[in-house]
Amino acid sequence: MRISFKTYYKAKTSFWNTVSTEWNAIKSDKAVMSTFILMTVVILIAYTYIYSTQVVKEVPVAVINQDGSKMSRDYISMLDATEGLKPILKYTDLQAAKVAYYKKEVMGIAIIPKNFQNNIRKGKQTTITTFSDAANMIFYKKVLGDISTVNGYFSAGIVINKQMALGNSMDQAQQNYAPINSVSTSLFNSSAGYANYLIPMLTALIVQLVLLMGIGILSGSRQEYIATHTNFPRLLHPGGTIPILLAKACLYTAIFMVVIPIQVGIVYTLFSIPIKSSLLTIYLFLVPYIFATVFLGISISSFFKRREEAIVFLVLLSVPSLMLSGLSFPVEGFSEFYIGLSKLLPSTPGINGFVRLTQMKANFFQVINEWIHLWILCIIYFILASISLKRRAFKESKILNSRQ
Amino acid sequence: MRPSVQIARREIAQLFSSKTMFIFAVVLPFVSILFFNTLLSEGVARDLPIAVIDLDNSSISRNVIAQLESSPELTVSHFPINEKKGEELIRLGKVYGLIIIPKNFEVNLKKGKQVNIINQYNSNLILAGGLEYKAFRKVIGTISAGINIEKQRKQGISTQQAIVNFQPLTMNNHVLSNPFTNYSYYLNTGFLAMFFQLFVILTTTYCFGIDLKYNKGNQLLRIADGKLSSIIRGKVLPYTLWFMLVGIIMLYSMYVWQDFPFNGNKIGVLLGLFLLIVANQSFSLLIIAITNSFREALTIASGFAAVSLSFSGITFPIFGMPKVMQWLSQIFPFTHFFELLLDQSQRGFPIYYSLKSIAILVLLCIVPITLGWFRLKVVFNKGKFKHHI
């Protein structure tokens, strides 16, 4: 009884000492503070601003009208009415349009053939020729997608008009034309906006990035000054790492509990990105995410001999983590090896869960798999972090002892 | 021995004695080349899982499901019992879309009534959602057209005429540059080149910063007889050459190993690569000149290189950005290099149309170093950064 009380008391003291040491280190380190502020607010605002127009509009497309009939002009005005395209009519032949494409004045070319109107009236099939540039997928999809849509409507319009001329009602004509009608509704982000898509992912990624950076910088300077075990004296005792690790994780969690609402509040309101979940759920979800990331940070921080190195390594980690999360390119396209690798990063379940909660209106139980995944990572990295801290403390004390 | 050669020798010796430097300059560039080349080696996403609710359970509805299954983009993985369960599957991230075939689908179809098939898809995931949407429309469109044509044939119209009647206007699409619409061609070109320039800017910043952090600016000046230009030549040129080699390997990995389309001018691409390296080195010297500590210099350098991806137009076209961001995008060497690389590889433009990118890259090599020159002199005379941390 007495022993357990003593251990508890020591652990408690160690816990609160760690909290205050770490907090003072964060407060007094200009680098850590600026990383926190710069990353969480400034970078996020800048990024969101880049994507703030949300969708690509009015992509210029050269339309070469070889027919010049009323029907061809109708077709062009239908192209003009799409949100995505802006037909440019000043090119008279393919050569001129090609030069404009080389100069990036247009992103695609469409040719309306001779006898367009005549052929349609006669019941002959006519063909629109398109050239679209798949070197840039965004333009390619816009150009080809919008022209296809217009083509479909135009075609349907002709057929339905013909049917109606034969005495069918509009409804009947439509039914005859398309016996099966496909109705597509998008459940979330119905405008397919880029900011709505990317920013929630980035918000969650930034949590990992900032934490790893901050921990890396702090631990790097402790390594430079050989101060790990003097800052956290209990590290040398058996079981001493547990309260220290918990204290660090709790402190960073507390910081993010304050940072997240501010960050989300400013950025999401400023650019009207929806949030479809309560703050409490987000908090609940983020706890294991922050814990796992903190422990991961401590595990890998022994690799950084200097504080500056942490910054660089972690910037390098950010793009691969985003890719591996599977939200930008579907995981179905990855090999087994990368799927396995992605599961070791806290950001994979972290980003997935955060996006589903805030954007897809998932309730907490619908992200419970990610939540459990994060807790498992948390345990794994906790063990690694304690081994890493312990090793470092003993190494440092040996160095200091040999100096004396 | 000439002072710049002496400094270059010192630099190379440092590269092999410092573990960090070696990792940045030698190991990680190849790791990144390997990573991106293998990560997206498929390039095209296939078999995206979808859920289907079949409320009709007729032979036609089963045919629809079979058709969906046989489309290369989709695979039917779940059959939830109701819409709520289906939407939950989307929220759980198990499927990308939910397709509902209504009751009396077959009966209504035979009666000649128009029937609806509903597709709820997840456009929050822009790429996967878009693919699902497109594939669904294609499958249903084909089935619907088949029924229409079959009906006409029953009235004694020939198949050929029936097709013309159904679709008076067709399309003949020429997909330029990337005819297989392979995402790997598109994304890898951007990611690999972005990471490459990230290593260039970080290595250069690091090799200057580490000397200034440990107060060795004076020592360098002494070796160089007080000439800043000798120091810069000696420290920068070995890395320019080294990264030229790394860059060529990177391009080789894309255009030879992975067989990305290359239709343009090789000399133009190599010139662009050289200018990208020098422009980034020029920027890192400017960053060294204007920052107060090693840590600040590295943060700004890595930040600069990292955001250049978003400014290059690969994730969102430049002309769609707010005006201020459009202007800003022009100061990143990567934006112009990326444009040049695409024009001279996949697009195969005549080199004349890339002269503008080359000219801007040359400008971006000269301007930053000129701006930073005097400050750089001051820093080196002092021998160290203003702050140690």
CSV table of N, CA, C and O in Angstrom, one decimal, chain A residues 26-84:
chain,number,residue,atom,x,y,z
A,26,ILE,N,8.2,25.2,-24.8
A,26,ILE,CA,7.5,25.7,-25.9
A,26,ILE,C,7.4,27.2,-25.9
A,26,ILE,O,7.6,27.8,-26.9
A,27,LYS,N,7.0,27.7,-24.7
A,27,LYS,CA,6.8,29.1,-24.6
A,27,LYS,C,8.0,29.9,-25.0
A,27,LYS,O,8.0,30.9,-25.6
A,28,SER,N,9.2,29.5,-24.5
A,28,SER,CA,10.4,30.3,-24.6
A,28,SER,C,11.1,30.0,-25.9
A,28,SER,O,12.0,30.8,-26.3
A,29,ASP,N,10.7,29.0,-26.6
A,29,ASP,CA,11.3,28.7,-27.9
A,29,ASP,C,10.6,29.4,-29.0
A,29,ASP,O,9.5,29.1,-29.4
A,30,LYS,N,11.3,30.4,-29.6
A,30,LYS,CA,10.7,31.2,-30.7
A,30,LYS,C,10.3,30.3,-31.9
A,30,LYS,O,9.3,30.5,-32.5
A,31,ALA,N,11.2,29.4,-32.1
A,31,ALA,CA,11.0,28.5,-33.3
A,31,ALA,C,9.7,27.7,-33.2
A,31,ALA,O,8.9,27.6,-34.1
A,32,VAL,N,9.5,27.1,-32.0
A,32,VAL,CA,8.3,26.3,-31.8
A,32,VAL,C,7.0,27.1,-31.9
A,32,VAL,O,6.1,26.8,-32.6
A,33,MET,N,7.1,28.3,-31.3
A,33,MET,CA,5.9,29.1,-31.3
A,33,MET,C,5.6,29.6,-32.7
A,33,MET,O,4.5,29.5,-33.2
A,34,SER,N,6.6,30.0,-33.5
A,34,SER,CA,6.4,30.4,-34.8
A,34,SER,C,5.9,29.3,-35.7
A,34,SER,O,5.1,29.5,-36.6
A,35,THR,N,6.4,28.1,-35.5
A,35,THR,CA,5.9,27.0,-36.3
A,35,THR,C,4.5,26.7,-36.0
A,35,THR,O,3.7,26.6,-36.9
A,36,PHE,N,4.1,26.8,-34.7
A,36,PHE,CA,2.7,26.6,-34.4
A,36,PHE,C,1.8,27.6,-35.1
A,36,PHE,O,0.8,27.3,-35.7
A,37,ILE,N,2.2,28.9,-34.9
A,37,ILE,CA,1.3,29.9,-35.4
A,37,ILE,C,1.3,29.9,-37.0
A,37,ILE,O,0.3,30.0,-37.6
A,38,LEU,N,2.5,29.9,-37.5
A,38,LEU,CA,2.7,29.9,-39.0
A,38,LEU,C,1.9,28.8,-39.6
A,38,LEU,O,1.1,29.0,-40.5
A,39,MET,N,2.1,27.6,-39.1
A,39,MET,CA,1.5,26.4,-39.8
A,39,MET,C,0.0,26.4,-39.6
A,39,MET,O,-0.7,26.2,-40.5
A,40,THR,N,-0.4,26.5,-38.3
A,40,THR,CA,-1.8,26.3,-38.1
A,40,THR,C,-2.7,27.4,-38.7
A,40,THR,O,-3.8,27.1,-39.1
A,41,VAL,N,-2.3,28.6,-38.7
A,41,VAL,CA,-3.1,29.6,-39.2
A,41,VAL,C,-2.7,30.2,-40.6
A,41,VAL,O,-3.4,30.1,-41.5
A,42,VAL,N,-1.5,30.7,-40.6
A,42,VAL,CA,-1.0,31.4,-41.8
A,42,VAL,C,-1.0,30.5,-43.1
A,42,VAL,O,-1.6,30.8,-44.1
A,43,ILE,N,-0.4,29.3,-42.9
A,43,ILE,CA,-0.3,28.4,-44.1
A,43,ILE,C,-1.7,27.9,-44.5
A,43,ILE,O,-2.0,27.9,-45.7
A,44,LEU,N,-2.5,27.6,-43.5
A,44,LEU,CA,-3.9,27.2,-43.9
A,44,LEU,C,-4.7,28.2,-44.6
A,44,LEU,O,-5.4,28.0,-45.6
A,45,ILE,N,-4.5,29.5,-44.1
A,45,ILE,CA,-5.3,30.6,-44.8
A,45,ILE,C,-4.7,30.7,-46.2
A,45,ILE,O,-5.5,30.8,-47.2
A,46,ALA,N,-3.4,30.7,-46.4
A,46,ALA,CA,-2.8,30.9,-47.7
A,46,ALA,C,-3.3,29.8,-48.7
A,46,ALA,O,-3.7,30.0,-49.8
A,47,TYR,N,-3.2,28.6,-48.2
A,47,TYR,CA,-3.7,27.4,-49.0
A,47,TYR,C,-5.1,27.6,-49.4
A,47,TYR,O,-5.5,27.3,-50.5
A,48,THR,N,-5.9,27.9,-48.4
A,48,THR,CA,-7.4,27.9,-48.7
A,48,THR,C,-7.6,29.0,-49.7
A,48,THR,O,-8.5,28.9,-50.6
A,49,TYR,N,-6.9,30.1,-49.6
A,49,TYR,CA,-7.1,31.2,-50.6
A,49,TYR,C,-6.8,30.8,-52.0
A,49,TYR,O,-7.5,31.2,-52.9
A,50,ILE,N,-5.7,29.9,-52.2
A,50,ILE,CA,-5.4,29.4,-53.5
A,50,ILE,C,-6.6,28.7,-54.1
A,50,ILE,O,-7.0,28.9,-55.3
A,51,TYR,N,-7.3,27.9,-53.3
A,51,TYR,CA,-8.4,27.1,-53.8
A,51,TYR,C,-9.8,27.8,-53.6
A,51,TYR,O,-10.8,27.1,-53.8
A,52,SER,N,-9.8,29.0,-53.2
A,52,SER,CA,-11.0,29.6,-52.8
A,52,SER,C,-12.1,29.8,-53.9
A,52,SER,O,-13.2,29.9,-53.6
A,53,THR,N,-11.6,29.8,-55.1
A,53,THR,CA,-12.7,29.8,-56.2
A,53,THR,C,-13.4,28.5,-56.4
A,53,THR,O,-14.4,28.4,-57.1
A,54,GLN,N,-12.9,27.5,-55.7
A,54,GLN,CA,-13.5,26.2,-55.6
A,54,GLN,C,-13.6,25.4,-56.9
A,54,GLN,O,-13.2,24.2,-56.9
A,55,VAL,N,-14.2,25.9,-57.9
A,55,VAL,CA,-14.3,25.1,-59.1
A,55,VAL,C,-13.7,25.9,-60.3
A,55,VAL,O,-13.5,27.1,-60.3
A,56,VAL,N,-13.3,25.1,-61.3
A,56,VAL,CA,-12.6,25.7,-62.5
A,56,VAL,C,-13.8,26.1,-63.4
A,56,VAL,O,-14.6,25.3,-63.8
A,57,LYS,N,-13.7,27.4,-63.8
A,57,LYS,CA,-14.8,27.9,-64.6
A,57,LYS,C,-14.2,28.5,-65.9
A,57,LYS,O,-13.1,28.9,-65.9
A,58,GLU,N,-15.1,28.5,-66.9
A,58,GLU,CA,-14.8,29.2,-68.2
A,58,GLU,C,-13.4,28.9,-68.8
A,58,GLU,O,-12.6,29.7,-69.0
A,59,VAL,N,-13.2,27.6,-68.9
A,59,VAL,CA,-12.0,27.1,-69.6
A,59,VAL,C,-12.1,27.5,-71.1
A,59,VAL,O,-13.1,27.1,-71.7
A,60,PRO,N,-11.2,28.2,-71.6
A,60,PRO,CA,-11.3,28.6,-73.0
A,60,PRO,C,-11.1,27.4,-74.0
A,60,PRO,O,-10.1,26.7,-73.9
A,61,VAL,N,-12.0,27.3,-74.9
A,61,VAL,CA,-11.9,26.2,-75.9
A,61,VAL,C,-12.1,26.8,-77.3
A,61,VAL,O,-13.1,27.5,-77.5
A,62,ALA,N,-11.2,26.4,-78.2
A,62,ALA,CA,-11.4,26.9,-79.6
A,62,ALA,C,-12.5,26.1,-80.2
A,62,ALA,O,-12.5,24.9,-80.2
A,63,VAL,N,-13.5,26.8,-80.8
A,63,VAL,CA,-14.5,26.1,-81.5
A,63,VAL,C,-14.4,26.6,-83.0
A,63,VAL,O,-14.5,27.7,-83.3
A,64,ILE,N,-14.2,25.6,-83.9
A,64,ILE,CA,-14.0,25.9,-85.3
A,64,ILE,C,-15.4,25.5,-85.9
A,64,ILE,O,-15.7,24.4,-86.0
A,65,ASN,N,-16.1,26.5,-86.4
A,65,ASN,CA,-17.4,26.3,-87.0
A,65,ASN,C,-17.3,26.3,-88.5
A,65,ASN,O,-17.2,27.3,-89.1
A,66,GLN,N,-17.3,25.1,-89.0
A,66,GLN,CA,-17.2,24.9,-90.5
A,66,GLN,C,-18.5,25.0,-91.2
A,66,GLN,O,-18.6,24.9,-92.4
A,67,ASP,N,-19.5,25.0,-90.4
A,67,ASP,CA,-20.9,25.0,-91.0
A,67,ASP,C,-21.5,26.4,-91.1
A,67,ASP,O,-22.0,26.7,-92.1
A,68,GLY,N,-21.5,27.1,-90.0
A,68,GLY,CA,-22.1,28.4,-90.0
A,68,GLY,C,-23.6,28.5,-90.1
A,68,GLY,O,-24.2,29.5,-90.5
A,69,SER,N,-24.2,27.4,-89.8
A,69,SER,CA,-25.7,27.4,-89.9
A,69,SER,C,-26.3,27.8,-88.5
A,69,SER,O,-25.6,28.0,-87.5
A,70,LYS,N,-27.6,27.9,-88.5
A,70,LYS,CA,-28.3,28.3,-87.3
A,70,LYS,C,-28.1,27.2,-86.2
A,70,LYS,O,-27.8,27.5,-85.0
A,71,MET,N,-28.2,26.0,-86.6
A,71,MET,CA,-28.1,24.9,-85.7
A,71,MET,C,-26.7,24.8,-85.1
A,71,MET,O,-26.5,24.6,-83.9
A,72,SER,N,-25.6,25.1,-85.9
A,72,SER,CA,-24.3,25.1,-85.3
A,72,SER,C,-24.1,26.2,-84.3
A,72,SER,O,-23.5,26.1,-83.3
A,73,ARG,N,-24.8,27.4,-84.6
A,73,ARG,CA,-24.7,28.4,-83.6
A,73,ARG,C,-25.5,28.1,-82.3
A,73,ARG,O,-25.1,28.5,-81.2
A,74,ASP,N,-26.6,27.3,-82.5
A,74,ASP,CA,-27.3,26.9,-81.3
A,74,ASP,C,-26.4,26.0,-80.4
A,74,ASP,O,-26.3,26.1,-79.2
A,75,TYR,N,-25.6,25.1,-81.1
A,75,TYR,CA,-24.7,24.2,-80.4
A,75,TYR,C,-23.7,25.0,-79.6
A,75,TYR,O,-23.4,24.7,-78.5
A,76,ILE,N,-23.1,26.0,-80.3
A,76,ILE,CA,-22.1,26.9,-79.6
A,76,ILE,C,-22.7,27.6,-78.4
A,76,ILE,O,-22.1,27.6,-77.4
A,77,SER,N,-23.9,28.1,-78.6
A,77,SER,CA,-24.4,28.8,-77.4
A,77,SER,C,-24.7,27.8,-76.3
A,77,SER,O,-24.7,28.2,-75.1
A,78,MET,N,-25.0,26.6,-76.6
A,78,MET,CA,-25.1,25.6,-75.5
A,78,MET,C,-23.8,25.4,-74.8
A,78,MET,O,-23.7,25.2,-73.6
A,79,LEU,N,-22.7,25.3,-75.6
A,79,LEU,CA,-21.4,25.2,-75.0
A,79,LEU,C,-21.1,26.4,-74.1
A,79,LEU,O,-20.6,26.3,-73.0
A,80,ASP,N,-21.5,27.6,-74.6
A,80,ASP,CA,-21.3,28.8,-73.8
A,80,ASP,C,-22.0,28.8,-72.5
A,80,ASP,O,-21.6,29.4,-71.5
A,81,ALA,N,-23.2,28.1,-72.5
A,81,ALA,CA,-24.0,28.1,-71.3
A,81,ALA,C,-23.5,27.2,-70.2
A,81,ALA,O,-23.9,27.3,-69.1
A,82,THR,N,-22.6,26.4,-70.6
A,82,THR,CA,-22.0,25.5,-69.5
A,82,THR,C,-21.1,26.4,-68.6
A,82,THR,O,-20.6,27.4,-69.0
A,83,GLU,N,-21.0,25.9,-67.4
A,83,GLU,CA,-20.2,26.7,-66.4
A,83,GLU,C,-18.7,26.5,-66.7
A,83,GLU,O,-18.0,27.5,-66.5
A,84,GLY,N,-18.4,25.4,-67.2
A,84,GLY,CA,-17.0,25.1,-67.3
A,84,GLY,C,-16.3,25.6,-68.6
A,84,GLY,O,-15.1,25.8,-68.5
